[in-house]
Amino acid sequence: TTAADIYQEGLKMRSVNARILELLAYEPETGVFRWRIKPCRTILAGSIAGGRKNGRTGYVRIQVEGKFLYAHRLAEIAR
């Protein structure tokens, strides 16, 4: 891995983080993420994003553009 590769990966992560912040609004008082936009036909803008993974672990996952992301990790980005 070269310095250029690490730099490119950093740029890619910044653009992903920016995209997530465009799509989701974070409420730090409650820890809830809400959709800023209507992501599909069945989910409205302003509704709570994500759900628990099979109800087992207690971790909340949010599907963003086909990828599942954990809400506690997204909270670090949104702060």
mmCIF file of C-alpha atoms in Angstrom:
data_model
loop_
_atom_site.group_PDB
_atom_site.id
_atom_site.type_symbol
_atom_site.label_atom_id
_atom_site.label_comp_id
_atom_site.label_asym_id
_atom_site.label_seq_id
_atom_site.Cartn_x
_atom_site.Cartn_y
_atom_site.Cartn_z
ATOM 1 C CA THR A 1 0.000 0.000 0.000
ATOM 2 C CA THR A 2 1.412 3.319 -1.064
ATOM 3 C CA ALA A 3 0.760 6.795 0.286
ATOM 4 C CA ALA A 4 -1.225 7.561 -2.867
ATOM 5 C CA ASP A 5 -3.497 4.555 -2.220
ATOM 6 C CA ILE A 6 -4.112 5.676 1.346
ATOM 7 C CA TYR A 7 -4.870 9.208 0.127
ATOM 8 C CA GLN A 8 -7.334 7.916 -2.500
ATOM 9 C CA GLU A 9 -9.066 5.734 0.096
ATOM 10 C CA GLY A 10 -9.395 8.776 2.369
ATOM 11 C CA LEU A 11 -11.005 10.787 -0.433
ATOM 12 C CA LYS A 12 -13.429 7.953 -1.157
ATOM 13 C CA MET A 13 -14.424 7.705 2.523
ATOM 14 C CA ARG A 14 -15.022 11.463 2.711
ATOM 15 C CA SER A 15 -17.371 11.317 -0.277
ATOM 16 C CA VAL A 16 -19.206 8.321 1.228
ATOM 17 C CA ASN A 17 -19.553 10.153 4.551
ATOM 18 C CA ALA A 18 -20.856 13.252 2.782
ATOM 19 C CA ARG A 19 -23.420 11.127 0.903
ATOM 20 C CA ILE A 20 -24.600 9.520 4.153
ATOM 21 C CA LEU A 21 -25.083 12.960 5.713
ATOM 22 C CA GLU A 22 -27.114 14.008 2.658
ATOM 23 C CA LEU A 23 -29.449 11.036 3.089
ATOM 24 C CA LEU A 24 -29.768 10.792 6.871
ATOM 25 C CA ALA A 25 -30.413 13.244 9.688
ATOM 26 C CA TYR A 26 -29.083 12.323 13.138
ATOM 27 C CA GLU A 27 -30.780 13.286 16.405
ATOM 28 C CA PRO A 28 -28.019 13.091 19.042
ATOM 29 C CA GLU A 29 -30.453 13.453 21.959
ATOM 30 C CA THR A 30 -32.261 10.242 21.029
ATOM 31 C CA GLY A 31 -29.660 8.481 18.863
ATOM 32 C CA VAL A 32 -32.203 8.139 16.062
ATOM 33 C CA PHE A 33 -31.483 8.518 12.355
ATOM 34 C CA ARG A 34 -34.232 9.801 10.058
ATOM 35 C CA TRP A 35 -34.376 9.839 6.277
ATOM 36 C CA ARG A 36 -33.966 13.300 4.753
ATOM 37 C CA ILE A 37 -35.251 11.996 1.431
ATOM 38 C CA LYS A 38 -37.667 9.274 0.359
ATOM 39 C CA PRO A 39 -35.286 6.348 -0.275
ATOM 40 C CA CYS A 40 -37.896 4.063 -1.891
ATOM 41 C CA ARG A 41 -41.624 3.730 -2.515
ATOM 42 C CA THR A 42 -42.442 2.319 0.911
ATOM 43 C CA ILE A 43 -40.321 4.594 3.131
ATOM 44 C CA LEU A 44 -41.206 8.244 3.646
ATOM 45 C CA ALA A 45 -38.840 11.136 4.218
ATOM 46 C CA GLY A 46 -38.714 11.897 7.931
ATOM 47 C CA SER A 47 -39.314 8.305 8.994
ATOM 48 C CA ILE A 48 -36.908 6.480 11.291
ATOM 49 C CA ALA A 49 -34.129 4.749 9.361
ATOM 50 C CA GLY A 50 -33.010 1.204 9.993
ATOM 51 C CA GLY A 51 -33.984 -1.703 12.164
ATOM 52 C CA ARG A 52 -32.477 -4.390 14.345
ATOM 53 C CA LYS A 53 -30.556 -7.221 12.705
ATOM 54 C CA ASN A 54 -32.905 -10.197 13.072
ATOM 55 C CA GLY A 55 -33.836 -8.841 16.497
ATOM 56 C CA ARG A 56 -30.934 -10.741 18.072
ATOM 57 C CA THR A 57 -27.980 -8.466 18.661
ATOM 58 C CA GLY A 58 -29.643 -5.184 19.475
ATOM 59 C CA TYR A 59 -27.516 -3.410 16.874
ATOM 60 C CA VAL A 60 -29.471 -1.152 14.541
ATOM 61 C CA ARG A 61 -28.583 -1.466 10.858
ATOM 62 C CA ILE A 62 -29.447 1.038 8.159
ATOM 63 C CA GLN A 63 -29.357 0.088 4.501
ATOM 64 C CA VAL A 64 -27.850 2.884 2.420
ATOM 65 C CA GLU A 65 -27.565 2.375 -1.322
ATOM 66 C CA GLY A 66 -27.548 -1.406 -0.970
ATOM 67 C CA LYS A 67 -25.059 -1.637 1.905
ATOM 68 C CA PHE A 68 -25.920 -2.304 5.529
ATOM 69 C CA LEU A 69 -24.297 0.113 7.969
ATOM 70 C CA TYR A 70 -24.466 0.028 11.761
ATOM 71 C CA ALA A 71 -26.117 3.072 13.323
ATOM 72 C CA HIS A 72 -23.558 3.368 16.122
ATOM 73 C CA ARG A 73 -20.817 3.744 13.517
ATOM 74 C CA LEU A 74 -22.827 6.269 11.519
ATOM 75 C CA ALA A 75 -23.287 8.306 14.703
ATOM 76 C CA GLU A 76 -19.535 8.854 14.794
ATOM 77 C CA ILE A 77 -19.689 10.291 11.270
ATOM 78 C CA ALA A 78 -22.714 12.481 12.012
ATOM 79 C CA ARG A 79 -21.246 14.186 15.090
#
